[in-house]
Amino acid sequence: MKAKDWNSLIHEVPADRLLDVMAVLYLTNPSEDAVKVMSGLGGDDESSDVIDRVRLEYHDLFIGSESGAYIPPYESLLRERRMQGECSAQVREVFEREGFDPAELECEAHWKLMSAPDHLGFELAFLSVLLRSAELPDAERESLLATARAFHGEHIATWAREYGEQLLNTAKTVTYKTLGRLTMAVAEPGFLD
């Protein structure tokens, strides 16, 4: 897909749903259905017989291996070159203030054991929760949307584009190349407009 097609796509799908799908792909080993969806979006149908290769790549990219493909999905590592940096503390503070607990998310046990809240999957899930909450009856819509925009601008927009580009350039499967492209697109400043 051309760049403008990705921008159209992200505005055709409700933002909270897109962010949920992306968060799941960062936080869990992909299901066969997820691989089919991402392959279709990527314009190159990756048949279900590659599921083992995609699942191996999940571990290589996000958890670490000797393959050289490891790209840690943490804001503080990309922005500050250290774990548990200032970014991590800021994200933790926002999550606590808003009552968001990443440990309640459905994700691999590995992520629940980590104490770093600035994982890209957690940040995307948080944005999704804010957007969904803003649509509930009696919600303080403008306040929730302001929080979402501020969090996006201070966190997602500051590092996720670069991370998505690294993912796009490192990934071998259509599933993770597509996730890299989507990550770059949602990191754009106007994504929540």
Tab-separated table of C-alpha atoms in Angstrom:
chain	number	residue	atom	x	y	z
A	1	MET	CA	0.000	0.000	0.000
A	2	LYS	CA	1.107	3.525	-0.676
A	3	ALA	CA	1.497	5.946	2.240
A	4	LYS	CA	-1.772	7.735	1.505
A	5	ASP	CA	-3.616	4.397	1.478
A	6	TRP	CA	-2.396	3.705	5.038
A	7	ASN	CA	-3.639	7.100	6.153
A	8	SER	CA	-7.057	6.401	4.573
A	9	LEU	CA	-7.183	3.001	6.225
A	10	ILE	CA	-6.526	4.308	9.697
A	11	HIS	CA	-9.344	6.833	9.298
A	12	GLU	CA	-11.804	4.229	7.971
A	13	VAL	CA	-11.461	1.966	11.007
A	14	PRO	CA	-12.612	3.340	14.373
A	15	ALA	CA	-9.469	4.431	16.211
A	16	ASP	CA	-10.259	2.475	19.379
A	17	ARG	CA	-10.662	-0.773	17.409
A	18	LEU	CA	-7.466	-0.218	15.430
A	19	LEU	CA	-5.513	0.534	18.606
A	20	ASP	CA	-6.953	-2.604	20.265
A	21	VAL	CA	-5.842	-4.825	17.390
A	22	MET	CA	-2.384	-3.293	17.400
A	23	ALA	CA	-2.062	-3.609	21.197
A	24	VAL	CA	-3.014	-7.281	21.002
A	25	LEU	CA	-0.358	-7.876	18.339
A	26	TYR	CA	2.298	-6.256	20.528
A	27	LEU	CA	1.186	-8.034	23.698
A	28	THR	CA	0.252	-11.552	22.577
A	29	ASN	CA	1.495	-14.249	20.290
A	30	PRO	CA	-0.686	-13.829	17.185
A	31	SER	CA	-3.666	-16.014	16.418
A	32	GLU	CA	-4.265	-17.422	12.948
A	33	ASP	CA	-7.108	-14.910	12.515
A	34	ALA	CA	-4.799	-12.008	13.374
A	35	VAL	CA	-2.262	-13.223	10.827
A	36	LYS	CA	-4.986	-13.377	8.138
A	37	VAL	CA	-6.217	-9.867	8.944
A	38	MET	CA	-2.732	-8.351	8.911
A	39	SER	CA	-1.793	-10.218	5.752
A	40	GLY	CA	-4.904	-8.901	4.026
A	41	LEU	CA	-4.122	-5.341	5.129
A	42	GLY	CA	-0.556	-5.772	3.930
A	43	GLY	CA	-1.812	-6.736	0.487
A	44	ASP	CA	-0.025	-10.065	0.492
A	45	ASP	CA	-2.010	-12.974	1.846
A	46	GLU	CA	0.184	-14.868	4.231
A	47	SER	CA	-1.366	-18.318	4.399
A	48	SER	CA	-2.166	-19.875	7.747
A	49	ASP	CA	0.668	-22.372	7.262
A	50	VAL	CA	3.130	-19.616	8.224
A	51	ILE	CA	1.654	-19.195	11.699
A	52	ASP	CA	4.653	-20.879	13.331
A	53	ARG	CA	7.032	-18.527	11.506
A	54	VAL	CA	4.967	-15.483	12.556
A	55	ARG	CA	4.857	-16.678	16.172
A	56	LEU	CA	8.619	-17.224	16.184
A	57	GLU	CA	9.087	-13.738	14.791
A	58	TYR	CA	6.903	-12.341	17.605
A	59	HIS	CA	9.435	-13.700	20.108
A	60	ASP	CA	12.426	-12.616	18.031
A	61	LEU	CA	11.128	-9.050	17.661
A	62	PHE	CA	9.576	-8.295	21.032
A	63	ILE	CA	10.925	-10.680	23.657
A	64	GLY	CA	14.461	-11.213	22.423
A	65	SER	CA	16.539	-13.898	20.856
A	66	GLU	CA	19.865	-14.478	19.274
A	67	SER	CA	18.466	-13.730	15.823
A	68	GLY	CA	19.488	-10.072	16.023
A	69	ALA	CA	15.909	-8.982	15.309
A	70	TYR	CA	15.033	-7.877	18.867
A	71	ILE	CA	13.450	-4.419	19.002
A	72	PRO	CA	12.393	-3.750	22.606
A	73	PRO	CA	8.947	-2.096	22.558
A	74	TYR	CA	9.637	0.387	25.369
A	75	GLU	CA	9.435	4.146	25.045
A	76	SER	CA	12.204	4.817	27.581
A	77	LEU	CA	14.602	2.506	25.739
A	78	LEU	CA	14.035	4.239	22.416
A	79	ARG	CA	13.948	7.803	23.722
A	80	GLU	CA	16.355	7.649	26.681
A	81	ARG	CA	18.400	4.534	25.908
A	82	ARG	CA	17.575	3.036	29.317
A	83	MET	CA	14.817	0.999	30.953
A	84	GLN	CA	12.595	2.588	33.561
A	85	GLY	CA	13.573	6.095	32.539
A	86	GLU	CA	11.665	9.330	32.946
A	87	CYS	CA	9.243	8.301	30.169
A	88	SER	CA	8.341	5.193	32.104
A	89	ALA	CA	7.681	7.235	35.262
A	90	GLN	CA	5.500	9.702	33.345
A	91	VAL	CA	3.461	6.906	31.749
A	92	ARG	CA	3.028	5.182	35.120
A	93	GLU	CA	1.785	8.443	36.631
A	94	VAL	CA	-0.799	8.948	33.863
A	95	PHE	CA	-1.970	5.333	34.075
A	96	GLU	CA	-2.392	5.583	37.856
A	97	ARG	CA	-4.187	8.925	37.654
A	98	GLU	CA	-6.619	7.543	35.061
A	99	GLY	CA	-7.087	4.177	36.809
A	100	PHE	CA	-5.565	2.113	33.999
A	101	ASP	CA	-3.779	-1.066	35.089
A	102	PRO	CA	-1.818	-2.833	32.322
A	103	ALA	CA	-1.736	-5.999	34.469
A	104	GLU	CA	-5.478	-6.371	33.801
A	105	LEU	CA	-4.923	-6.670	30.053
A	106	GLU	CA	-4.932	-9.996	28.292
A	107	CYS	CA	-1.291	-10.446	27.372
A	108	GLU	CA	1.639	-12.809	27.555
A	109	ALA	CA	2.739	-13.559	31.116
A	110	HIS	CA	6.148	-12.080	30.269
A	111	TRP	CA	4.662	-8.574	29.957
A	112	LYS	CA	2.696	-8.875	33.208
A	113	LEU	CA	5.913	-9.635	35.062
A	114	MET	CA	7.658	-6.559	33.676
A	115	SER	CA	7.279	-3.449	35.789
A	116	ALA	CA	7.748	-1.033	32.873
A	117	PRO	CA	4.434	0.574	31.875
A	118	ASP	CA	5.861	2.266	28.772
A	119	HIS	CA	5.478	-0.834	26.562
A	120	LEU	CA	3.979	0.203	23.230
A	121	GLY	CA	1.153	-2.336	23.575
A	122	PHE	CA	0.156	-0.863	26.949
A	123	GLU	CA	0.268	2.676	25.589
A	124	LEU	CA	-1.917	1.753	22.596
A	125	ALA	CA	-4.383	-0.129	24.830
A	126	PHE	CA	-4.589	2.898	27.144
A	127	LEU	CA	-5.462	5.205	24.242
A	128	SER	CA	-8.106	2.752	23.097
A	129	VAL	CA	-9.685	2.643	26.570
A	130	LEU	CA	-9.804	6.454	26.711
A	131	LEU	CA	-11.460	6.675	23.288
A	132	ARG	CA	-14.027	3.979	24.119
A	133	SER	CA	-14.754	5.562	27.487
A	134	ALA	CA	-15.394	8.926	25.816
A	135	GLU	CA	-18.269	7.314	23.887
A	136	LEU	CA	-20.081	5.994	26.965
A	137	PRO	CA	-23.262	7.725	28.160
A	138	ASP	CA	-22.548	10.293	30.870
A	139	ALA	CA	-18.833	10.245	30.039
A	140	GLU	CA	-16.811	13.391	30.427
A	141	ARG	CA	-16.144	13.209	26.719
A	142	GLU	CA	-14.047	16.338	26.259
A	143	SER	CA	-11.884	15.592	29.294
A	144	LEU	CA	-11.218	12.005	28.133
A	145	LEU	CA	-10.435	13.138	24.592
A	146	ALA	CA	-8.123	15.850	25.933
A	147	THR	CA	-6.301	13.224	28.004
A	148	ALA	CA	-6.038	10.964	24.949
A	149	ARG	CA	-4.678	13.765	22.756
A	150	ALA	CA	-2.190	14.870	25.414
A	151	PHE	CA	-0.965	11.295	25.982
A	152	HIS	CA	-0.670	10.706	22.240
A	153	GLY	CA	1.296	13.923	21.756
A	154	GLU	CA	3.599	13.437	24.746
A	155	HIS	CA	4.210	9.725	24.278
A	156	ILE	CA	3.009	7.914	21.145
A	157	ALA	CA	3.892	10.720	18.705
A	158	THR	CA	7.360	11.142	20.223
A	159	TRP	CA	8.670	7.652	19.536
A	160	ALA	CA	6.237	5.227	17.897
A	161	ARG	CA	6.895	6.402	14.350
A	162	GLU	CA	10.599	5.615	14.710
A	163	TYR	CA	9.757	2.310	16.384
A	164	GLY	CA	7.309	1.403	13.598
A	165	GLU	CA	9.957	2.176	11.002
A	166	GLN	CA	12.436	-0.098	12.783
A	167	LEU	CA	9.791	-2.819	12.916
A	168	LEU	CA	8.981	-2.410	9.217
A	169	ASN	CA	12.663	-2.634	8.285
A	170	THR	CA	13.452	-5.588	10.584
A	171	ALA	CA	10.360	-7.789	10.209
A	172	LYS	CA	10.326	-10.575	7.679
A	173	THR	CA	6.631	-11.501	7.777
A	174	VAL	CA	3.782	-9.505	6.274
A	175	THR	CA	2.096	-9.515	9.680
A	176	TYR	CA	4.831	-7.513	11.391
A	177	LYS	CA	5.690	-5.350	8.388
A	178	THR	CA	2.022	-4.321	8.379
A	179	LEU	CA	2.108	-3.681	12.128
A	180	GLY	CA	5.162	-1.466	11.550
A	181	ARG	CA	3.309	0.562	8.902
A	182	LEU	CA	0.244	0.927	11.127
A	183	THR	CA	2.413	1.990	14.064
A	184	MET	CA	3.989	4.694	11.937
A	185	ALA	CA	0.541	5.885	10.824
A	186	VAL	CA	-1.016	6.085	14.304
A	187	ALA	CA	2.028	8.003	15.565
A	188	GLU	CA	1.252	10.891	13.218
A	189	PRO	CA	0.230	14.072	15.082
A	190	GLY	CA	-3.257	14.251	13.497
A	191	PHE	CA	-4.208	10.641	14.221
A	192	LEU	CA	-6.782	11.510	16.906
A	193	ASP	CA	-8.338	14.420	15.005
